[in-house]
């Protein structure tokens, strides 16, 4: 086999292997994401906020679950929690006279009107003390990436599952984009090849 | 990279173009194919071979219960709802029941009905069963007080959008068979013979997987793709028996009550729900119906298992969590069927509606079914995509005595007890 053919063969095999490995494609889905909060994650405040706002990318469906954890001996509690379109509003009840200084965690799970759940946690600190690790998790705003059951697997629990994409590019886009890139490169090379003199 | 061993720039570029072009074709073909190939279903552990004898199978009418209740669900359903002609008397109801019971008994054993115009269509009963029930008005007005079972109309639920077209009727027949031709014939005979006593108010047709496409006993899937009916009463389990079969009054012993709810699915908006959302809404996995906290379909859900944020893995607002009760009496025998309903020429939406003819048997629906439906009505993530458009309840009499017709013990008494009439 000529060296040229071997190169062509190797390139094709490499690309087809990649296709085979990524063969089970989860459906492309645009789903709700956590956009931000007020107070924002990691914020430092002078006083305990009277209300916490969690912002999401899509309309939400009740009920929303929000848990407020505070510093040791804190007398701040999550009060009325309600959904307002794409936001969750949580009233914070603080006992009269309490300073409320320390680190707070706001843990949430909400569901969009398209049924998709998203969980996460935000922390903020009141006063001059350090922003501590909140109970149960590290301080960064984390969003849970749930993994669905794999429709093609006989025993999905024994297999690595594709992570539900929080990535900005969907599989649908990749499926279309890769051949376009490949064909474009092929056309470019063919064009260049023709122009080159021997 | 210059000449020498046969490689020059042009050859490299051409080779690269060929490779990339070929890979691009391969990728496109693979992407197309992976969309076209349906998700493989779990292979059945055993193959059910359909031989001509499957058509000759019958369901024996033995014991004190009508058939079609603890019978393994057949593939096809027709529910026929009749309203008696105005002013119908107890005698007229008993004449109607006598005719229909005779039809049911003959057709179920593979014989044509009396004066059957197509007796050959009865030759493959394919486990045909016919189960009769009476609505609250008939029970109240035509059954003597001493023998009258308790049957309350179902209450209204706030999320129901009931269409009179699918409402409560005086009489119902649940007709089931594995063979749709047999079913059509049975339906037509029953309707013909009832026509001098009652008018058909509606017919609700439904279907499950064809006999033999999955091992017998496989839990059905509804048209949302979910395994549907995992948690269910079992007539074989002694603890479940009093929940299915009524014991009083004596004339009704061995009977039950049937709840009929026509549940329309909003598949156009359900299409927007991704796989995670679908599983979270129900609380069960789609692939095998296991609860999200388990691995097998029949694992008990663990409602207290929490994720790393401390929230229950099974959303407390999910369908499975809201349907579950701490009260073991709030259970019923589900025997539902899928339905599709042509809507050609409708408002521009789907060409057909899809849904569930929800059927549930319970000795006391007020105690066993209503509280569960109340809970779902108050909160259930699934509510976003389903609407109940029809609702009815019926008293299902016990099996007739030898030579009798369905319901004769209630209308006429059996003569051997001292009951008032």
XYZ file of C-alpha atoms in Angstrom:
619
model
C 0.000 0.000 0.000
C 1.400 3.383 -0.899
C 2.303 5.750 1.847
C -0.310 8.177 0.598
C -3.020 5.557 0.920
C -1.823 4.606 4.391
C -2.127 8.203 5.528
C -5.608 8.494 4.092
C -6.574 5.209 5.694
C -5.210 6.195 9.081
C -7.004 9.534 9.058
C -10.327 7.950 8.125
C -9.957 5.262 10.782
C -9.193 7.884 13.413
C -12.266 9.908 12.588
C -14.562 6.868 12.369
C -13.273 5.644 15.721
C -14.249 8.938 17.219
C -17.740 8.578 15.740
C -18.055 5.089 17.166
C -17.014 6.152 20.655
C -19.462 9.005 20.772
C -22.158 6.981 18.992
C -24.909 7.207 21.600
C -26.009 10.764 21.419
C -28.337 12.191 24.031
C -31.029 14.431 22.531
C -30.037 18.004 22.095
C -31.852 19.923 24.764
C -31.991 23.489 25.850
C -32.713 23.375 29.551
C -32.992 25.742 32.443
C -29.798 27.018 34.022
C -29.036 28.991 37.161
C -28.088 32.477 36.046
C -27.196 34.221 39.292
C -28.442 35.485 42.607
C -28.752 38.469 44.850
C -26.784 38.328 47.037
C -24.380 36.804 44.544
C -22.242 33.804 45.346
C -19.299 34.781 47.510
C -20.666 38.236 48.289
C -19.837 40.059 51.497
C -22.664 42.035 53.073
C -22.941 44.341 56.024
C -26.329 43.060 57.142
C -28.474 40.029 56.591
C -30.541 40.627 53.445
C -34.278 40.747 53.921
C -34.781 38.878 50.699
C -32.760 36.521 48.508
C -33.395 36.349 44.781
C -32.364 33.375 42.641
C -32.426 33.976 38.890
C -32.876 31.263 36.264
C -32.881 31.167 32.475
C -36.456 29.866 32.100
C -39.883 30.054 33.668
C -40.220 27.862 36.734
C -42.905 25.493 37.893
C -43.873 25.263 41.563
C -42.871 24.038 44.037
C -39.322 25.332 44.471
C -37.203 24.007 47.314
C -34.835 26.435 49.044
C -32.898 25.758 52.234
C -31.113 28.562 54.058
C -28.305 27.531 56.378
C -26.667 30.066 58.626
C -23.786 30.341 61.045
C -23.876 28.605 64.406
C -26.572 30.092 66.606
C -27.975 32.044 63.706
C -31.538 33.136 64.071
C -32.072 33.834 60.374
C -34.577 31.567 58.691
C -36.009 31.215 55.224
C -39.467 32.710 55.283
C -41.965 32.881 52.493
C -40.602 31.398 49.289
C -42.349 32.015 46.003
C -41.775 31.745 42.288
C -41.999 34.854 40.152
C -41.554 33.825 36.511
C -37.856 33.011 36.165
C -36.978 33.949 39.720
C -37.347 32.488 43.151
C -37.855 35.032 45.924
C -37.050 34.015 49.476
C -37.869 36.240 52.424
C -35.314 36.072 55.214
C -36.612 36.267 58.766
C -34.067 37.534 61.286
C -34.897 37.826 64.987
C -34.964 41.410 66.235
C -31.590 42.592 67.512
C -29.669 39.631 66.117
C -26.566 40.638 64.149
C -26.631 37.589 61.941
C -22.911 37.761 61.159
C -21.253 34.790 59.526
C -21.460 32.590 56.462
C -24.807 31.667 54.900
C -25.643 28.936 52.396
C -28.633 29.010 50.094
C -29.293 25.563 48.636
C -31.976 25.263 45.993
C -33.699 22.859 43.685
C -36.135 24.262 41.131
C -37.910 22.808 38.133
C -38.611 24.660 34.891
C -41.989 24.607 33.167
C -40.381 22.106 30.786
C -39.840 19.779 33.705
C -36.085 20.076 33.989
C -34.669 20.265 37.529
C -31.599 22.230 38.507
C -29.959 22.212 41.944
C -27.223 24.351 43.334
C -25.853 26.332 46.198
C -24.778 29.896 46.773
C -22.878 31.202 49.788
C -22.421 34.691 51.135
C -20.987 36.194 54.314
C -22.378 38.919 56.561
C -19.910 41.037 58.491
C -16.121 41.086 58.485
C -15.467 37.450 59.239
C -14.145 34.878 56.748
C -16.317 33.303 54.062
C -16.348 29.753 55.335
C -17.089 26.471 53.682
C -20.815 26.116 53.980
C -22.115 22.891 55.492
C -22.265 20.157 52.917
C -20.268 21.747 50.110
C -17.534 24.031 48.876
C -18.246 27.692 48.448
C -18.498 28.007 44.664
C -21.942 28.192 43.128
C -22.327 24.602 42.054
C -24.983 23.348 39.748
C -25.884 19.690 39.692
C -25.522 17.936 36.367
C -28.008 15.050 36.594
C -27.514 12.056 34.361
C -30.562 10.456 32.772
C -31.028 6.733 32.246
C -29.389 5.514 29.071
C -32.024 4.294 26.620
C -29.637 1.952 24.807
C -27.998 0.266 27.749
C -29.221 -2.972 29.246
C -27.639 -2.143 32.586
C -26.980 1.583 32.633
C -25.715 1.568 36.179
C -22.710 -0.422 35.098
C -21.748 1.936 32.341
C -20.312 5.377 32.107
C -23.151 7.630 31.141
C -22.857 10.716 29.030
C -23.022 13.769 31.306
C -26.046 15.895 30.675
C -24.494 18.801 28.899
C -24.126 22.039 30.687
C -21.713 22.690 27.801
C -22.610 25.523 25.498
C -22.591 23.310 22.388
C -25.254 20.666 21.913
C -24.752 17.280 20.349
C -27.042 18.256 17.528
C -24.708 21.076 16.669
C -21.691 18.807 16.844
C -23.344 16.247 14.579
C -23.874 18.879 11.912
C -20.771 20.916 12.575
C -18.170 18.181 12.322
C -18.997 17.103 8.771
C -19.128 20.733 7.702
C -15.665 21.303 9.117
C -14.389 18.102 7.548
C -15.807 18.918 4.129
C -14.519 22.474 4.299
C -11.033 21.332 5.121
C -11.231 18.697 2.385
C -12.326 21.287 -0.151
C -9.580 23.662 0.956
C -6.888 21.028 0.686
C -8.159 19.826 -2.691
C -8.130 23.399 -3.951
C -4.639 23.993 -2.664
C -3.473 20.694 -4.074
C -4.712 21.573 -7.524
C -2.989 24.918 -7.486
C 0.372 23.566 -6.461
C 2.547 22.845 -9.412
C 4.562 19.661 -9.444
C 8.060 18.825 3.481
C 9.551 18.669 0.001
C 10.051 15.940 -2.598
C 12.266 12.981 -2.015
C 10.355 9.855 -1.096
C 7.449 10.535 -3.447
C 5.753 13.070 -1.181
C 5.185 16.518 -2.454
C 2.916 19.212 -1.197
C 0.257 18.496 -3.778
C 0.035 14.838 -2.908
C -0.203 15.604 0.814
C -2.942 18.119 0.215
C -4.862 15.735 -2.035
C -4.472 12.862 0.412
C -5.694 15.075 3.236
C -8.633 16.270 1.180
C -9.606 12.688 0.353
C -9.315 11.571 3.968
C -11.270 14.472 5.369
C -13.890 14.255 2.646
C -14.276 10.547 3.295
C -14.500 11.110 7.020
C -17.076 13.810 6.484
C -19.201 11.412 4.482
C -18.746 8.766 7.130
C -19.684 11.158 9.911
C -22.822 12.357 8.111
C -23.877 8.813 7.377
C -23.334 7.788 10.989
C -25.213 10.791 12.330
C -28.088 10.064 9.989
C -28.147 6.414 10.922
C -27.974 7.013 14.653
C -31.110 9.099 14.362
C -32.828 6.537 12.199
C -32.050 3.550 14.360
C -34.672 3.236 17.073
C -33.450 2.816 20.615
C -33.183 -0.933 21.024
C -35.733 -2.350 23.396
C -34.770 -4.855 26.045
C -34.730 -8.268 24.421
C -37.502 -10.485 25.824
C -36.121 -13.275 27.882
C -38.348 -15.737 26.119
C -40.083 -15.616 22.806
C -43.843 -16.090 22.878
C -44.826 -17.981 19.786
C -48.241 -17.101 18.473
C -49.846 -20.257 17.182
C -53.424 -20.552 16.005
C -54.296 -21.709 19.505
C -53.843 -18.233 21.007
C -57.059 -17.214 19.284
C -58.955 -20.061 20.858
C -57.969 -19.142 24.396
C -60.874 -18.316 26.629
C -61.208 -16.883 30.121
C -63.270 -19.235 32.240
C -66.177 -17.787 34.146
C -65.710 -19.469 37.494
C -66.155 -18.302 41.021
C -67.947 -15.309 42.404
C -66.321 -12.564 40.329
C -67.065 -11.345 36.841
C -64.161 -11.949 34.462
C -62.039 -9.104 33.129
C -60.980 -7.841 36.550
C -58.306 -10.188 37.788
C -57.803 -11.389 34.224
C -54.381 -10.549 32.821
C -55.091 -7.499 30.638
C -55.807 -8.343 27.049
C -54.410 -6.274 24.196
C -57.582 -4.391 23.235
C -60.342 -2.617 25.113
C -63.701 -1.216 24.204
C -65.579 0.484 26.985
C -69.230 1.031 26.088
C -71.203 3.575 28.092
C -75.018 3.453 27.843
C -77.789 5.602 29.242
C -81.091 3.824 29.789
C -84.103 5.178 27.955
C -85.991 7.687 30.105
C -88.365 6.020 32.545
C -86.626 2.638 32.283
C -87.852 0.259 34.975
C -86.127 -2.422 36.984
C -87.734 -5.053 34.729
C -86.359 -3.389 31.634
C -82.883 -3.227 33.117
C -83.087 -6.902 34.049
C -84.232 -7.821 30.530
C -81.333 -5.859 29.073
C -78.851 -7.499 31.442
C -80.247 -10.930 30.621
C -79.723 -10.393 26.894
C -76.264 -8.877 27.271
C -75.082 -11.489 29.760
C -76.134 -14.237 27.363
C -74.238 -12.558 24.526
C -71.184 -12.157 26.747
C -71.253 -15.742 27.889
C -71.554 -17.180 24.386
C -69.062 -14.856 22.740
C -66.505 -15.424 25.493
C -66.603 -19.156 24.886
C -66.165 -18.825 21.137
C -69.802 -19.245 20.096
C -71.838 -16.796 18.161
C -74.465 -14.852 20.076
C -78.157 -15.673 19.627
C -79.184 -14.511 16.157
C -75.560 -13.609 15.447
C -75.335 -12.367 11.870
C -71.580 -13.159 11.705
C -71.065 -16.143 13.993
C -67.713 -16.920 12.360
C -66.330 -13.735 13.897
C -66.838 -15.286 17.314
C -64.672 -18.322 16.575
C -61.422 -16.822 17.934
C -62.409 -15.454 21.333
C -58.766 -14.623 22.125
C -59.519 -14.333 25.831
C -62.616 -12.197 25.317
C -64.164 -10.924 28.569
C -67.157 -8.667 29.133
C -67.551 -6.937 32.504
C -70.720 -5.020 33.336
C -71.248 -2.139 35.749
C -73.992 0.246 36.838
C -73.703 3.943 37.594
C -74.861 5.661 40.799
C -78.259 6.684 39.388
C -79.165 3.095 38.453
C -77.942 1.759 41.780
C -79.957 4.348 43.649
C -83.179 4.141 41.610
C -83.397 0.549 40.446
C -81.672 -1.607 43.075
C -83.821 -2.322 46.148
C -82.464 -0.690 49.293
C -81.716 -3.895 51.178
C -79.392 -5.089 48.445
C -78.008 -1.740 47.356
C -74.216 -1.360 47.436
C -72.708 1.945 48.438
C -71.721 3.902 45.333
C -71.024 7.625 45.535
C -70.457 9.729 42.443
C -66.851 10.828 42.162
C -66.273 14.350 43.479
C -65.038 17.044 41.143
C -61.330 17.729 41.148
C -60.099 21.250 40.470
C -57.801 20.336 37.598
C -60.346 18.185 35.747
C -61.659 19.586 32.494
C -64.572 17.207 32.076
C -66.279 16.937 28.743
C -69.879 15.737 28.904
C -69.073 13.554 25.919
C -67.132 11.284 28.291
C -69.268 11.593 31.406
C -71.028 9.313 33.844
C -73.442 6.805 32.267
C -76.055 4.396 33.611
C -74.436 1.192 32.403
C -70.951 0.268 31.261
C -69.447 -2.777 29.610
C -65.704 -3.289 29.656
C -65.049 -5.516 26.643
C -61.517 -6.850 26.239
C -59.842 -9.257 23.850
C -56.444 -9.915 22.364
C -58.051 -9.857 18.902
C -59.473 -6.598 17.572
C -61.752 -8.361 15.060
C -63.322 -10.427 17.820
C -63.634 -7.271 19.871
C -65.368 -5.322 17.098
C -67.864 -8.117 16.620
C -68.579 -8.460 20.332
C -69.058 -4.727 20.627
C -71.511 -4.660 17.759
C -73.573 -7.535 19.164
C -73.800 -5.902 22.572
C -74.785 -2.543 21.133
C -77.409 -4.131 18.886
C -78.975 -6.077 21.725
C -78.972 -3.113 24.109
C -80.490 -0.703 21.616
C -84.099 -1.290 22.629
C -83.256 -0.415 26.230
C -80.473 2.137 26.156
C -78.566 4.576 23.973
C -74.817 4.520 23.590
C -73.411 7.656 25.234
C -69.792 6.948 24.349
C -67.338 4.251 23.391
C -63.768 4.447 24.657
C -61.310 2.261 22.807
C -57.901 1.413 24.122
C -54.904 -0.781 23.462
C -51.821 -2.255 25.000
C -48.940 -4.087 23.367
C -50.071 -6.904 21.074
C -50.079 -10.319 22.700
C -46.674 -11.836 22.254
C -44.682 -8.644 21.632
C -43.394 -8.773 25.207
C -43.437 -11.622 27.732
C -46.856 -12.064 29.362
C -47.001 -10.052 32.541
C -44.710 -7.252 31.369
C -45.943 -3.953 32.802
C -47.443 -1.863 30.018
C -46.011 1.407 28.699
C -48.223 4.434 28.177
C -47.907 6.790 25.224
C -45.565 9.081 27.128
C -43.192 6.120 27.076
C -43.396 5.384 30.786
C -43.688 1.986 32.382
C -47.200 2.340 33.814
C -48.774 0.199 36.540
C -45.829 -1.144 38.499
C -47.343 -0.613 41.934
C -50.592 -2.528 41.795
C -52.871 -4.692 43.863
C -52.617 -8.386 43.227
C -55.775 -10.529 43.361
C -53.501 -13.421 44.340
C -52.268 -11.627 47.480
C -54.508 -12.297 50.501
C -53.904 -8.837 51.955
C -55.120 -7.234 48.737
C -58.306 -9.279 48.391
C -60.509 -7.091 50.638
C -59.312 -4.016 48.753
C -60.540 -5.394 45.435
C -63.685 -7.385 46.231
C -66.625 -5.972 48.156
C -68.137 -8.063 50.923
C -71.421 -6.311 51.545
C -74.264 -6.180 51.207
C -74.549 -9.953 50.815
C -76.057 -9.644 47.354
C -73.010 -7.661 46.274
C -70.358 -9.931 47.807
C -67.754 -10.708 45.156
C -68.500 -7.505 43.271
C -66.297 -4.452 43.031
C -66.397 -0.850 41.831
C -64.838 0.547 38.690
C -63.397 4.045 38.333
C -63.056 5.293 34.745
C -60.955 8.387 34.076
C -60.154 9.505 30.547
C -56.786 11.261 30.789
C -55.609 13.297 27.849
C -51.869 13.773 27.359
C -50.382 17.011 26.044
C -47.676 15.419 23.971
C -46.883 18.633 22.097
C -45.549 20.265 25.253
C -44.276 16.947 26.633
C -42.003 16.862 23.567
C -40.098 19.773 25.087
C -39.346 17.856 28.270
C -35.949 16.217 28.109
C -35.150 12.798 29.492
C -34.002 14.095 32.854
C -37.136 16.171 33.198
C -39.330 13.203 32.278
C -37.726 10.963 34.871
C -37.810 13.664 37.552
C -41.498 14.388 36.845
C -42.528 10.793 37.457
C -39.825 9.732 39.926
C -38.994 6.634 37.878
C -36.440 5.831 35.228
C -37.670 5.588 31.668
C -35.578 2.620 30.576
C -36.940 0.044 33.001
C -39.408 1.832 35.280
C -37.199 1.558 38.365
C -37.631 4.292 40.947
C -34.853 6.870 40.749
C -33.472 5.490 44.007
C -33.458 1.886 42.773
C -32.264 -0.364 39.969
C -35.174 -2.694 39.252
C -38.745 -1.917 38.344
C -40.145 -3.447 41.517
C -37.697 -1.860 43.950
C -39.465 0.155 46.607
C -38.827 3.863 46.145
C -36.775 5.360 48.968
C -38.421 8.728 49.501
C -35.899 9.758 52.144
C -32.758 9.126 50.073
C -31.099 12.489 49.533
C -28.727 13.885 46.952
C -25.541 15.749 47.768
C -27.432 18.983 48.303
C -29.678 17.316 50.856
C -32.796 17.261 48.680
C -34.727 13.999 48.246
C -33.619 12.248 45.064
C -37.264 11.557 44.258
C -38.900 14.980 44.101
C -41.668 15.084 46.735
C -43.837 16.723 44.070
C -43.187 13.948 41.549
C -46.030 11.677 40.478
C -44.768 8.605 42.272
C -44.286 10.515 45.538
C -47.702 12.157 45.427
C -49.525 8.949 44.500
C -47.929 6.998 47.337
C -49.812 6.904 50.586
C -48.825 6.061 54.121
C -52.317 4.547 54.373
C -52.146 1.075 52.851
C -55.872 1.206 52.145
C -55.373 3.942 49.566
C -54.616 1.484 46.783
C -56.576 0.000 43.875
C -56.240 -2.485 41.037
C -55.212 -0.550 37.949
C -56.052 -1.945 34.553
C -55.525 0.972 32.177
C -55.306 1.151 28.395
C -53.720 3.609 25.979
C -55.983 5.529 23.657
C -55.561 7.614 20.541
C -58.367 9.652 19.124
C -58.523 11.195 15.675
C -58.638 14.932 15.621
C -58.214 15.456 11.894
C -59.565 18.853 10.947
C -59.182 20.091 14.492
C -57.599 23.298 15.704
C -54.309 22.793 13.924
C -52.675 20.804 16.679
C -51.726 17.140 16.512
C -53.719 14.969 14.118
C -54.599 12.714 17.012
C -54.923 12.979 20.737
C -53.136 10.471 22.898
C -53.970 9.503 26.416
C -54.895 6.886 28.921
C -58.204 5.232 29.658
C -57.476 4.900 33.351
C -59.415 2.001 34.859
C -59.203 1.138 38.529
C -61.107 -1.481 40.499
C -61.629 -0.993 44.223
C -64.091 -2.298 46.779
C -64.590 1.255 48.101
C -63.485 3.963 45.660
C -64.364 6.779 48.060
C -61.894 5.449 50.595
C -59.275 3.995 48.285
C -59.141 6.119 45.132
C -60.523 9.572 45.941
C -57.864 10.570 48.515
C -55.097 9.648 46.073
C -56.676 11.651 43.268
C -57.145 14.538 45.690
C -53.445 14.539 46.448
C -52.526 14.457 42.778
C -54.976 17.232 42.065
C -53.333 19.406 44.709
C -49.813 18.801 43.481
C -48.182 16.524 40.926
C -45.464 17.613 38.522
C -47.141 15.430 35.885
C -50.233 17.677 35.932
C -48.454 20.058 33.597
C -48.887 17.534 30.759
C -52.104 15.634 31.477
C -55.739 16.652 31.823
C -58.628 14.451 32.840
C -61.488 14.939 30.384
C -63.827 12.140 31.469
C -64.793 10.673 34.819
C -67.254 7.989 35.911
C -67.733 5.331 38.561
C -69.698 2.071 38.478
C -70.776 -0.753 40.759
C -69.663 -4.036 39.207
C -71.946 -6.863 40.375
C -70.592 -10.290 41.302
C -70.702 -13.139 38.794
C -74.205 -14.485 38.182
C -75.298 -17.758 39.648
C -75.762 -20.708 37.318
C -78.395 -19.806 34.753
C -78.613 -16.227 35.981
C -77.598 -12.920 34.430
C -75.134 -10.339 35.679
C -76.756 -8.337 38.447
C -79.696 -10.636 39.117
C -78.756 -10.977 42.784
C -79.088 -7.218 43.167
C -82.236 -6.674 41.119
C -84.191 -9.770 42.097
C -82.376 -11.328 45.045
C -81.416 -14.957 44.929
C -84.515 -16.149 46.763
C -82.615 -18.149 49.378
C -82.060 -15.365 51.874
C -84.597 -13.432 53.880
C -84.123 -9.992 52.437
C -86.651 -7.276 51.992
C -87.223 -6.033 48.478
